[in-house]
Amino acid sequence: MEKYLPNFKKCIQKEPPFCTAECPFHLDIIDFIEKIKTARFNAAYKLYKNAVGFPEIAASLCHAPCKNVCPITNNPIELNLLEHAVIENAGIKEPTDYNLPKRKQKIAIIGAGISGMSCALRLSTKRYDVSVFEKIDRIGGELWDIVDPEIFRKEFDLQFRHLSCEINLQTEIRSLDELKDFDAVYVATGKGGSDFGLLQKHLDKPCFMQEDTGIFAGGSILGKEKIYAQADGLKMATTIDNFLRTGNLIYTPDPKGTNTILDKERLIITTRVTPANKSSYTEEEAISEADRCLKCQCDACRLYCDLTEYERKWPLRIRDEIQATTLPGFSEVKATPAKRLISACTQCGLCVETCPKDIDIGGLILEARKSMHRQDKLAWVFNEFWLRDMDFTNGPMAGLVKGSPGSNELCKFAFFPGCQLGAGEPDLVIKSYQYLLDREKSTGLILGCCGIPAEWAGNDDKLNEEISRINTAWQTLGKPTFVLACPTCANHLKKYLPDIPCVFLYEIMDKEGISFSGNSLPVKEYPGTYSVFDPCSTRGNRALRESVRAIAQKAGYKLKPLVHQEKYSSCCSYGGQGSIADPGFAKFVREKRIKESDYPYICYCINCRDSFVEEGKSAFHILDLLFGNKPSNPTVTKRRENRIFLKETILKDFWGEEMEEKKKSYSFRLFVNEDLKKKISNDRILEEDVMEVLEFCERTGRTVYNKNTGVFSGYNMVGHMTLWIEYLKKNDESFELVNAYTHRMEIELEDVWNGEKVKHEK
Amino acid sequence: MAKKLNTKNNKEDFAKIDENDAGTIVCTKCNVSMEPIDVTFKYLKRSFRHKVLRCSKCGQVYVPEDLAKGRMAEVEAALEEK
């Protein structure tokens, strides 16, 4: 996991947007805009007031430096107009009268200009004993020249309404020695005002100690004018407050700039809303202007990664949750917030490809799965179904490794269709193999799984077993080039068996044409316009993506591209096999993909096709279209039967051999109606497992009987799962299944029952 | 969540299901009516006991579908996050 952690530290999601970084007050503009957008003008006003102290004055003084950095360059967001709109439309402007205890410390502020008054406001709000000293007979200083006095005098009255602050007019301070009784002094004497010799003595620092008094300087006297003087007064108030609380004189200069990045996809150029009355926005105008804001903070992950979007979490939080979850120890002593998240990820890899800082959430998640597996803390149920499926595919009933038919010689090519194509559409595998043999006689066949379910389950030992099984098959066949039909197999083999040369069936079809055993393909059963859906595993393989489009077009199908799919092809939901861990997330992903186009999809990964068909979307495998095959949606049981059928048929048709392995036979028959077959398939219950449980129940008599309905119920374990069946007994050889269901908890039977030792039958 | 299973309310939930079926469900082997008796459930290294219908003679258990897909599934989901 260590490999993935350093990049997380580079995450820039929390960096301020360009405008906030430039704002003299560092106003949280994203929040401000959000409040305006939702017409919460009171809340927006409060936020603004907390940032600037005197809203009316700030709005009048501000020259909107934010507009210079807004990425909508010719039409920057009119923040200044928005500020005025907020002030005009806020119903409640009365400051809150907080009931806070008085503080003993005394603070002197020299100069009643905007900087001094801002500092006085903030410190009196905190209930310090504040005295302002102004040498002339009015407050406001420089404001008199730049803002309508009506505005700032009213604003001072309003904001100081509940505060006590002593203002000493016509009181000139000639030396700081006069203020020895004060704990802190803020020198804000303004442009050309007295600096009491401080500027020469303490050139670099705006604050220092003089005997027991903390001396602070700010505003125009330091060259910070107008709006910056106002901001400086507030900042110094915070510095003084910190000093008086802690005794430490710490001045932190404002952070400069921002490292935020705006994704190009997010830059939507819009035109500013012009106020109808030429000078100020109405409520509606303000809302539509706020609506233009792009909220420039890096959110590449949320934009592209389905998991961060679904979970509404940022990478740093995901990292923290994963680290907590994978720590040794059990949940009684620590939190395990990411257990489901770890198993839900589709492993599509889009996170690292779209993150400007190369943060690889998927990589971290895969390592977390491995860590959880090693600690035996991964819920078995998340992966057991897939691992059993893989074992079956590679097992004697479905797995096959054969050299080219009619020859014992080693072969140049070997067709490796992957585990799911034959499960869904055995006919497509048979026809594709025929197509390949038509072109190259020296083509062998490997029926089996590439082993990726073991990787997705975080099980390294199992993964190594699978990899060495494929490697052995490859060596046995004379190191042929693999002809692949599944892009996920391709990526997996490239990662773990890079020596195996691979080519895609579709690339061959593009080059060699699509005629087939004398017939000219395609069988045009489904004319129309389609969108090619690129699987997530093809992102790095442009040649493949183009070859599929080329054969679809050669076959006469019209194509309409999906907006993002080619460059940022995303997962159909099958990847990572997280649909048991988080069915809600899998559905979210499928629905999102389906919405990308109304046209039927052409897929070239059978898992994409199956995921979409399952969700009710019209989708075809490219081979469906070429060979005129109607996409089916087989039950989990049928998928196994299809694999057996495939092995049986292909052995007979191409090698003239009978399959040695025979399906297990039972001494009874079980009738299951079609609706029930679908229902139990949705729960991933295999009919052969039902047969096993029935066989157990009948053999042992371990059932219960419902006197009203005549239904027997019994259970047995299938792997870790407890499978219950309910059935009617017609006679000793014939049964009808009424229902089947599972639970994940195990029933632990006692070794001693009623004082007698019990032998548990298996 | 395992603890929650033992609260009074949940016991009532389980018992309700039991009463509906009790009397009509008999153990095939022993031909006696099933009764609510404690059984130990185990999941992800945690175990807890709860009353479900059992044969008092041989200990055979009956878990109906609504219990498996209802309350038990909820507890399973909670344990998967622990």
PDB file of N, CA and C in Angstrom, chain A residues 249-335:
ATOM      1  N   LEU A 249       3.464  35.798  19.827  1.00  0.00           N
ATOM      2  CA  LEU A 249       3.310  36.769  18.753  1.00  0.00           C
ATOM      3  C   LEU A 249       3.564  36.049  17.436  1.00  0.00           C
ATOM      4  N   ILE A 250       2.506  35.580  16.817  1.00  0.00           N
ATOM      5  CA  ILE A 250       2.720  34.865  15.562  1.00  0.00           C
ATOM      6  C   ILE A 250       1.926  35.537  14.457  1.00  0.00           C
ATOM      7  N   TYR A 251       2.644  35.981  13.466  1.00  0.00           N
ATOM      8  CA  TYR A 251       1.969  36.603  12.334  1.00  0.00           C
ATOM      9  C   TYR A 251       2.197  35.736  11.105  1.00  0.00           C
ATOM     10  N   THR A 252       1.136  35.199  10.563  1.00  0.00           N
ATOM     11  CA  THR A 252       1.306  34.388   9.352  1.00  0.00           C
ATOM     12  C   THR A 252       0.805  35.175   8.151  1.00  0.00           C
ATOM     13  N   PRO A 253       1.695  35.443   7.224  1.00  0.00           N
ATOM     14  CA  PRO A 253       1.259  36.180   6.036  1.00  0.00           C
ATOM     15  C   PRO A 253       0.210  35.367   5.277  1.00  0.00           C
ATOM     16  N   ASP A 254      -0.655  36.070   4.540  1.00  0.00           N
ATOM     17  CA  ASP A 254      -1.690  35.380   3.781  1.00  0.00           C
ATOM     18  C   ASP A 254      -1.072  34.461   2.742  1.00  0.00           C
ATOM     19  N   PRO A 255      -1.635  33.258   2.580  1.00  0.00           N
ATOM     20  CA  PRO A 255      -1.111  32.387   1.530  1.00  0.00           C
ATOM     21  C   PRO A 255      -1.307  33.042   0.165  1.00  0.00           C
ATOM     22  N   LYS A 256      -0.297  32.864  -0.671  1.00  0.00           N
ATOM     23  CA  LYS A 256      -0.405  33.508  -1.994  1.00  0.00           C
ATOM     24  C   LYS A 256      -0.788  32.482  -3.043  1.00  0.00           C
ATOM     25  N   GLY A 257      -1.736  32.822  -3.898  1.00  0.00           N
ATOM     26  CA  GLY A 257      -2.095  31.981  -5.033  1.00  0.00           C
ATOM     27  C   GLY A 257      -2.751  30.676  -4.615  1.00  0.00           C
ATOM     28  N   THR A 258      -2.874  29.791  -5.574  1.00  0.00           N
ATOM     29  CA  THR A 258      -3.518  28.509  -5.335  1.00  0.00           C
ATOM     30  C   THR A 258      -2.939  27.496  -6.310  1.00  0.00           C
ATOM     31  N   ASN A 259      -2.990  26.234  -5.923  1.00  0.00           N
ATOM     32  CA  ASN A 259      -2.523  25.178  -6.834  1.00  0.00           C
ATOM     33  C   ASN A 259      -3.677  24.457  -7.499  1.00  0.00           C
ATOM     34  N   THR A 260      -4.844  25.038  -7.368  1.00  0.00           N
ATOM     35  CA  THR A 260      -5.997  24.322  -7.903  1.00  0.00           C
ATOM     36  C   THR A 260      -5.939  24.231  -9.428  1.00  0.00           C
ATOM     37  N   ILE A 261      -6.634  23.221  -9.939  1.00  0.00           N
ATOM     38  CA  ILE A 261      -6.660  23.000 -11.386  1.00  0.00           C
ATOM     39  C   ILE A 261      -8.114  22.847 -11.785  1.00  0.00           C
ATOM     40  N   LEU A 262      -8.471  23.477 -12.899  1.00  0.00           N
ATOM     41  CA  LEU A 262      -9.832  23.285 -13.391  1.00  0.00           C
ATOM     42  C   LEU A 262      -9.771  22.344 -14.581  1.00  0.00           C
ATOM     43  N   ASP A 263     -10.501  21.236 -14.473  1.00  0.00           N
ATOM     44  CA  ASP A 263     -10.535  20.272 -15.579  1.00  0.00           C
ATOM     45  C   ASP A 263     -11.100  20.954 -16.831  1.00  0.00           C
ATOM     46  N   LYS A 264     -10.452  20.691 -17.959  1.00  0.00           N
ATOM     47  CA  LYS A 264     -10.878  21.333 -19.216  1.00  0.00           C
ATOM     48  C   LYS A 264     -12.349  21.061 -19.524  1.00  0.00           C
ATOM     49  N   GLU A 265     -12.755  19.865 -19.158  1.00  0.00           N
ATOM     50  CA  GLU A 265     -14.150  19.480 -19.424  1.00  0.00           C
ATOM     51  C   GLU A 265     -15.124  20.389 -18.665  1.00  0.00           C
ATOM     52  N   ARG A 266     -14.611  20.966 -17.578  1.00  0.00           N
ATOM     53  CA  ARG A 266     -15.498  21.745 -16.719  1.00  0.00           C
ATOM     54  C   ARG A 266     -15.602  23.205 -17.146  1.00  0.00           C
ATOM     55  N   LEU A 267     -14.699  23.636 -18.052  1.00  0.00           N
ATOM     56  CA  LEU A 267     -14.691  25.048 -18.434  1.00  0.00           C
ATOM     57  C   LEU A 267     -15.827  25.310 -19.421  1.00  0.00           C
ATOM     58  N   ILE A 268     -16.903  25.834 -18.880  1.00  0.00           N
ATOM     59  CA  ILE A 268     -18.052  26.141 -19.737  1.00  0.00           C
ATOM     60  C   ILE A 268     -18.166  27.660 -19.819  1.00  0.00           C
ATOM     61  N   ILE A 269     -17.950  28.173 -21.034  1.00  0.00           N
ATOM     62  CA  ILE A 269     -17.967  29.627 -21.212  1.00  0.00           C
ATOM     63  C   ILE A 269     -19.414  30.107 -21.304  1.00  0.00           C
ATOM     64  N   THR A 270     -19.732  31.065 -20.451  1.00  0.00           N
ATOM     65  CA  THR A 270     -21.082  31.638 -20.481  1.00  0.00           C
ATOM     66  C   THR A 270     -20.948  33.153 -20.509  1.00  0.00           C
ATOM     67  N   THR A 271     -22.033  33.829 -20.772  1.00  0.00           N
ATOM     68  CA  THR A 271     -22.004  35.288 -20.838  1.00  0.00           C
ATOM     69  C   THR A 271     -22.610  35.847 -19.562  1.00  0.00           C
ATOM     70  N   ARG A 272     -22.023  36.953 -19.099  1.00  0.00           N
ATOM     71  CA  ARG A 272     -22.479  37.538 -17.847  1.00  0.00           C
ATOM     72  C   ARG A 272     -23.945  37.980 -17.945  1.00  0.00           C
ATOM     73  N   VAL A 273     -24.594  37.930 -16.799  1.00  0.00           N
ATOM     74  CA  VAL A 273     -25.973  38.408 -16.737  1.00  0.00           C
ATOM     75  C   VAL A 273     -25.904  39.931 -16.578  1.00  0.00           C
ATOM     76  N   THR A 274     -26.521  40.660 -17.506  1.00  0.00           N
ATOM     77  CA  THR A 274     -26.498  42.125 -17.420  1.00  0.00           C
ATOM     78  C   THR A 274     -27.710  42.575 -16.623  1.00  0.00           C
ATOM     79  N   PRO A 275     -27.483  43.417 -15.612  1.00  0.00           N
ATOM     80  CA  PRO A 275     -28.633  43.862 -14.819  1.00  0.00           C
ATOM     81  C   PRO A 275     -29.584  44.708 -15.679  1.00  0.00           C
ATOM     82  N   ALA A 276     -30.870  44.442 -15.561  1.00  0.00           N
ATOM     83  CA  ALA A 276     -31.845  45.153 -16.390  1.00  0.00           C
ATOM     84  C   ALA A 276     -31.808  46.652 -16.111  1.00  0.00           C
ATOM     85  N   ASN A 277     -31.547  47.000 -14.832  1.00  0.00           N
ATOM     86  CA  ASN A 277     -31.524  48.439 -14.500  1.00  0.00           C
ATOM     87  C   ASN A 277     -30.125  49.029 -14.643  1.00  0.00           C
ATOM     88  N   LYS A 278     -29.243  48.260 -15.277  1.00  0.00           N
ATOM     89  CA  LYS A 278     -27.867  48.688 -15.594  1.00  0.00           C
ATOM     90  C   LYS A 278     -26.938  48.787 -14.377  1.00  0.00           C
ATOM     91  N   SER A 279     -27.473  48.799 -13.146  1.00  0.00           N
ATOM     92  CA  SER A 279     -26.571  49.010 -12.023  1.00  0.00           C
ATOM     93  C   SER A 279     -26.584  47.890 -10.990  1.00  0.00           C
ATOM     94  N   SER A 280     -27.727  47.245 -10.767  1.00  0.00           N
ATOM     95  CA  SER A 280     -27.726  46.217  -9.725  1.00  0.00           C
ATOM     96  C   SER A 280     -28.627  45.050 -10.108  1.00  0.00           C
ATOM     97  N   TYR A 281     -28.262  43.867  -9.552  1.00  0.00           N
ATOM     98  CA  TYR A 281     -29.008  42.654  -9.870  1.00  0.00           C
ATOM     99  C   TYR A 281     -30.288  42.562  -9.056  1.00  0.00           C
ATOM    100  N   THR A 282     -31.327  42.031  -9.683  1.00  0.00           N
ATOM    101  CA  THR A 282     -32.497  41.611  -8.913  1.00  0.00           C
ATOM    102  C   THR A 282     -32.159  40.239  -8.331  1.00  0.00           C
ATOM    103  N   GLU A 283     -33.050  39.717  -7.496  1.00  0.00           N
ATOM    104  CA  GLU A 283     -32.827  38.401  -6.899  1.00  0.00           C
ATOM    105  C   GLU A 283     -32.632  37.347  -7.999  1.00  0.00           C
ATOM    106  N   GLU A 284     -33.520  37.383  -8.992  1.00  0.00           N
ATOM    107  CA  GLU A 284     -33.455  36.378 -10.072  1.00  0.00           C
ATOM    108  C   GLU A 284     -32.165  36.519 -10.864  1.00  0.00           C
ATOM    109  N   GLU A 285     -31.792  37.768 -11.141  1.00  0.00           N
ATOM    110  CA  GLU A 285     -30.561  37.981 -11.915  1.00  0.00           C
ATOM    111  C   GLU A 285     -29.351  37.473 -11.139  1.00  0.00           C
ATOM    112  N   ALA A 286     -29.360  37.737  -9.840  1.00  0.00           N
ATOM    113  CA  ALA A 286     -28.242  37.271  -9.005  1.00  0.00           C
ATOM    114  C   ALA A 286     -28.154  35.754  -9.040  1.00  0.00           C
ATOM    115  N   ILE A 287     -29.319  35.120  -8.953  1.00  0.00           N
ATOM    116  CA  ILE A 287     -29.322  33.650  -8.954  1.00  0.00           C
ATOM    117  C   ILE A 287     -28.775  33.126 -10.282  1.00  0.00           C
ATOM    118  N   SER A 288     -29.184  33.720 -11.400  1.00  0.00           N
ATOM    119  CA  SER A 288     -28.671  33.182 -12.674  1.00  0.00           C
ATOM    120  C   SER A 288     -27.192  33.523 -12.872  1.00  0.00           C
ATOM    121  N   GLU A 289     -26.745  34.644 -12.333  1.00  0.00           N
ATOM    122  CA  GLU A 289     -25.313  34.944 -12.445  1.00  0.00           C
ATOM    123  C   GLU A 289     -24.514  33.942 -11.600  1.00  0.00           C
ATOM    124  N   ALA A 290     -25.005  33.668 -10.389  1.00  0.00           N
ATOM    125  CA  ALA A 290     -24.314  32.699  -9.513  1.00  0.00           C
ATOM    126  C   ALA A 290     -24.280  31.328 -10.159  1.00  0.00           C
ATOM    127  N   ASP A 291     -25.311  31.051 -10.924  1.00  0.00           N
ATOM    128  CA  ASP A 291     -25.417  29.746 -11.569  1.00  0.00           C
ATOM    129  C   ASP A 291     -24.302  29.516 -12.597  1.00  0.00           C
ATOM    130  N   ARG A 292     -23.714  30.580 -13.080  1.00  0.00           N
ATOM    131  CA  ARG A 292     -22.642  30.454 -14.093  1.00  0.00           C
ATOM    132  C   ARG A 292     -21.326  30.002 -13.474  1.00  0.00           C
ATOM    133  N   CYS A 293     -21.198  30.185 -12.170  1.00  0.00           N
ATOM    134  CA  CYS A 293     -19.910  29.936 -11.516  1.00  0.00           C
ATOM    135  C   CYS A 293     -19.493  28.478 -11.700  1.00  0.00           C
ATOM    136  N   LEU A 294     -18.245  28.264 -12.020  1.00  0.00           N
ATOM    137  CA  LEU A 294     -17.743  26.914 -12.296  1.00  0.00           C
ATOM    138  C   LEU A 294     -17.252  26.215 -11.039  1.00  0.00           C
ATOM    139  N   LYS A 295     -17.193  26.950  -9.932  1.00  0.00           N
ATOM    140  CA  LYS A 295     -16.698  26.395  -8.666  1.00  0.00           C
ATOM    141  C   LYS A 295     -15.369  25.695  -8.872  1.00  0.00           C
ATOM    142  N   CYS A 296     -14.388  26.490  -9.232  1.00  0.00           N
ATOM    143  CA  CYS A 296     -13.092  25.944  -9.637  1.00  0.00           C
ATOM    144  C   CYS A 296     -12.341  25.293  -8.484  1.00  0.00           C
ATOM    145  N   GLN A 297     -12.655  24.047  -8.222  1.00  0.00           N
ATOM    146  CA  GLN A 297     -11.788  23.277  -7.339  1.00  0.00           C
ATOM    147  C   GLN A 297     -11.588  21.958  -8.027  1.00  0.00           C
ATOM    148  N   CYS A 298     -10.438  21.366  -7.840  1.00  0.00           N
ATOM    149  CA  CYS A 298     -10.142  20.123  -8.543  1.00  0.00           C
ATOM    150  C   CYS A 298     -11.122  19.050  -8.072  1.00  0.00           C
ATOM    151  N   ASP A 299     -11.855  18.495  -9.019  1.00  0.00           N
ATOM    152  CA  ASP A 299     -12.776  17.413  -8.675  1.00  0.00           C
ATOM    153  C   ASP A 299     -12.726  16.351  -9.766  1.00  0.00           C
ATOM    154  N   ALA A 300     -11.533  16.201 -10.339  1.00  0.00           N
ATOM    155  CA  ALA A 300     -11.379  15.243 -11.447  1.00  0.00           C
ATOM    156  C   ALA A 300     -11.877  13.866 -11.045  1.00  0.00           C
ATOM    157  N   CYS A 301     -11.565  13.467  -9.812  1.00  0.00           N
ATOM    158  CA  CYS A 301     -11.973  12.116  -9.396  1.00  0.00           C
ATOM    159  C   CYS A 301     -13.489  11.974  -9.389  1.00  0.00           C
ATOM    160  N   ARG A 302     -14.165  12.979  -8.798  1.00  0.00           N
ATOM    161  CA  ARG A 302     -15.631  12.894  -8.731  1.00  0.00           C
ATOM    162  C   ARG A 302     -16.258  12.961 -10.117  1.00  0.00           C
ATOM    163  N   LEU A 303     -15.535  13.617 -11.010  1.00  0.00           N
ATOM    164  CA  LEU A 303     -16.044  13.795 -12.358  1.00  0.00           C
ATOM    165  C   LEU A 303     -15.987  12.484 -13.142  1.00  0.00           C
ATOM    166  N   TYR A 304     -14.940  11.693 -12.886  1.00  0.00           N
ATOM    167  CA  TYR A 304     -14.735  10.505 -13.711  1.00  0.00           C
ATOM    168  C   TYR A 304     -14.923   9.192 -12.942  1.00  0.00           C
ATOM    169  N   CYS A 305     -14.503   9.188 -11.659  1.00  0.00           N
ATOM    170  CA  CYS A 305     -14.554   7.914 -10.921  1.00  0.00           C
ATOM    171  C   CYS A 305     -15.954   7.708 -10.368  1.00  0.00           C
ATOM    172  N   ASP A 306     -16.566   6.581 -10.730  1.00  0.00           N
ATOM    173  CA  ASP A 306     -17.930   6.303 -10.283  1.00  0.00           C
ATOM    174  C   ASP A 306     -17.999   6.132  -8.770  1.00  0.00           C
ATOM    175  N   LEU A 307     -16.954   5.533  -8.204  1.00  0.00           N
ATOM    176  CA  LEU A 307     -16.993   5.206  -6.771  1.00  0.00           C
ATOM    177  C   LEU A 307     -16.966   6.472  -5.913  1.00  0.00           C
ATOM    178  N   THR A 308     -16.065   7.418  -6.242  1.00  0.00           N
ATOM    179  CA  THR A 308     -16.014   8.651  -5.439  1.00  0.00           C
ATOM    180  C   THR A 308     -17.309   9.435  -5.601  1.00  0.00           C
ATOM    181  N   GLU A 309     -17.887   9.376  -6.795  1.00  0.00           N
ATOM    182  CA  GLU A 309     -19.150  10.077  -7.019  1.00  0.00           C
ATOM    183  C   GLU A 309     -20.264   9.429  -6.190  1.00  0.00           C
ATOM    184  N   TYR A 310     -20.327   8.107  -6.239  1.00  0.00           N
ATOM    185  CA  TYR A 310     -21.390   7.376  -5.528  1.00  0.00           C
ATOM    186  C   TYR A 310     -21.253   7.531  -4.013  1.00  0.00           C
ATOM    187  N   GLU A 311     -20.018   7.431  -3.538  1.00  0.00           N
ATOM    188  CA  GLU A 311     -19.775   7.499  -2.094  1.00  0.00           C
ATOM    189  C   GLU A 311     -19.757   8.942  -1.589  1.00  0.00           C
ATOM    190  N   ARG A 312     -19.652   9.891  -2.522  1.00  0.00           N
ATOM    191  CA  ARG A 312     -19.499  11.314  -2.189  1.00  0.00           C
ATOM    192  C   ARG A 312     -18.329  11.524  -1.237  1.00  0.00           C
ATOM    193  N   LYS A 313     -17.210  10.903  -1.573  1.00  0.00           N
ATOM    194  CA  LYS A 313     -16.022  11.047  -0.738  1.00  0.00           C
ATOM    195  C   LYS A 313     -14.864  11.509  -1.601  1.00  0.00           C
ATOM    196  N   TRP A 314     -13.969  12.282  -0.981  1.00  0.00           N
ATOM    197  CA  TRP A 314     -12.762  12.728  -1.683  1.00  0.00           C
ATOM    198  C   TRP A 314     -11.638  11.732  -1.398  1.00  0.00           C
ATOM    199  N   PRO A 315     -10.590  11.743  -2.260  1.00  0.00           N
ATOM    200  CA  PRO A 315      -9.519  10.740  -2.122  1.00  0.00           C
ATOM    201  C   PRO A 315      -8.902  10.668  -0.724  1.00  0.00           C
ATOM    202  N   LEU A 316      -8.719  11.829  -0.075  1.00  0.00           N
ATOM    203  CA  LEU A 316      -8.046  11.788   1.230  1.00  0.00           C
ATOM    204  C   LEU A 316      -8.896  11.043   2.251  1.00  0.00           C
ATOM    205  N   ARG A 317     -10.182  11.237   2.171  1.00  0.00           N
ATOM    206  CA  ARG A 317     -11.061  10.538   3.110  1.00  0.00           C
ATOM    207  C   ARG A 317     -11.044   9.036   2.804  1.00  0.00           C
ATOM    208  N   ILE A 318     -11.071   8.702   1.535  1.00  0.00           N
ATOM    209  CA  ILE A 318     -11.036   7.286   1.157  1.00  0.00           C
ATOM    210  C   ILE A 318      -9.733   6.666   1.657  1.00  0.00           C
ATOM    211  N   ARG A 319      -8.627   7.389   1.469  1.00  0.00           N
ATOM    212  CA  ARG A 319      -7.347   6.870   1.950  1.00  0.00           C
ATOM    213  C   ARG A 319      -7.390   6.622   3.459  1.00  0.00           C
ATOM    214  N   ASP A 320      -7.889   7.615   4.202  1.00  0.00           N
ATOM    215  CA  ASP A 320      -7.932   7.472   5.663  1.00  0.00           C
ATOM    216  C   ASP A 320      -8.811   6.296   6.069  1.00  0.00           C
ATOM    217  N   GLU A 321      -9.942   6.172   5.389  1.00  0.00           N
ATOM    218  CA  GLU A 321     -10.853   5.078   5.739  1.00  0.00           C
ATOM    219  C   GLU A 321     -10.226   3.722   5.420  1.00  0.00           C
ATOM    220  N   ILE A 322      -9.513   3.659   4.299  1.00  0.00           N
ATOM    221  CA  ILE A 322      -8.880   2.388   3.924  1.00  0.00           C
ATOM    222  C   ILE A 322      -7.768   2.049   4.913  1.00  0.00           C
ATOM    223  N   GLN A 323      -7.005   3.058   5.280  1.00  0.00           N
ATOM    224  CA  GLN A 323      -5.917   2.797   6.229  1.00  0.00           C
ATOM    225  C   GLN A 323      -6.457   2.300   7.562  1.00  0.00           C
ATOM    226  N   ALA A 324      -7.536   2.931   8.011  1.00  0.00           N
ATOM    227  CA  ALA A 324      -8.134   2.492   9.281  1.00  0.00           C
ATOM    228  C   ALA A 324      -8.655   1.064   9.159  1.00  0.00           C
ATOM    229  N   THR A 325      -9.274   0.781   8.033  1.00  0.00           N
ATOM    230  CA  THR A 325      -9.899  -0.533   7.850  1.00  0.00           C
ATOM    231  C   THR A 325      -8.859  -1.646   7.774  1.00  0.00           C
ATOM    232  N   THR A 326      -7.723  -1.355   7.119  1.00  0.00           N
ATOM    233  CA  THR A 326      -6.740  -2.422   6.905  1.00  0.00           C
ATOM    234  C   THR A 326      -5.755  -2.571   8.063  1.00  0.00           C
ATOM    235  N   LEU A 327      -5.850  -1.685   9.055  1.00  0.00           N
ATOM    236  CA  LEU A 327      -4.977  -1.841  10.233  1.00  0.00           C
ATOM    237  C   LEU A 327      -5.231  -3.198  10.877  1.00  0.00           C
ATOM    238  N   PRO A 328      -4.177  -3.829  11.409  1.00  0.00           N
ATOM    239  CA  PRO A 328      -4.425  -5.086  12.113  1.00  0.00           C
ATOM    240  C   PRO A 328      -5.357  -4.836  13.305  1.00  0.00           C
ATOM    241  N   GLY A 329      -6.048  -5.868  13.724  1.00  0.00           N
ATOM    242  CA  GLY A 329      -6.966  -5.715  14.861  1.00  0.00           C
ATOM    243  C   GLY A 329      -8.396  -5.784  14.391  1.00  0.00           C
ATOM    244  N   PHE A 330      -9.299  -6.054  15.311  1.00  0.00           N
ATOM    245  CA  PHE A 330     -10.695  -6.250  14.937  1.00  0.00           C
ATOM    246  C   PHE A 330     -11.547  -5.039  15.222  1.00  0.00           C
ATOM    247  N   SER A 331     -12.732  -5.046  14.677  1.00  0.00           N
ATOM    248  CA  SER A 331     -13.578  -3.860  14.731  1.00  0.00           C
ATOM    249  C   SER A 331     -14.017  -3.509  16.147  1.00  0.00           C
ATOM    250  N   GLU A 332     -13.831  -4.421  17.105  1.00  0.00           N
ATOM    251  CA  GLU A 332     -14.180  -4.071  18.482  1.00  0.00           C
ATOM    252  C   GLU A 332     -13.273  -2.955  18.994  1.00  0.00           C
ATOM    253  N   VAL A 333     -12.044  -2.902  18.469  1.00  0.00           N
ATOM    254  CA  VAL A 333     -11.101  -1.909  18.973  1.00  0.00           C
ATOM    255  C   VAL A 333     -10.790  -0.802  17.975  1.00  0.00           C
ATOM    256  N   LYS A 334     -11.310  -0.905  16.752  1.00  0.00           N
ATOM    257  CA  LYS A 334     -11.020   0.147  15.784  1.00  0.00           C
ATOM    258  C   LYS A 334     -12.149   0.237  14.751  1.00  0.00           C
ATOM    259  N   ALA A 335     -12.146   1.358  14.021  1.00  0.00           N
ATOM    260  CA  ALA A 335     -13.192   1.547  13.018  1.00  0.00           C
ATOM    261  C   ALA A 335     -12.838   0.804  11.731  1.00  0.00           C
TER     262      ALA A 335
END
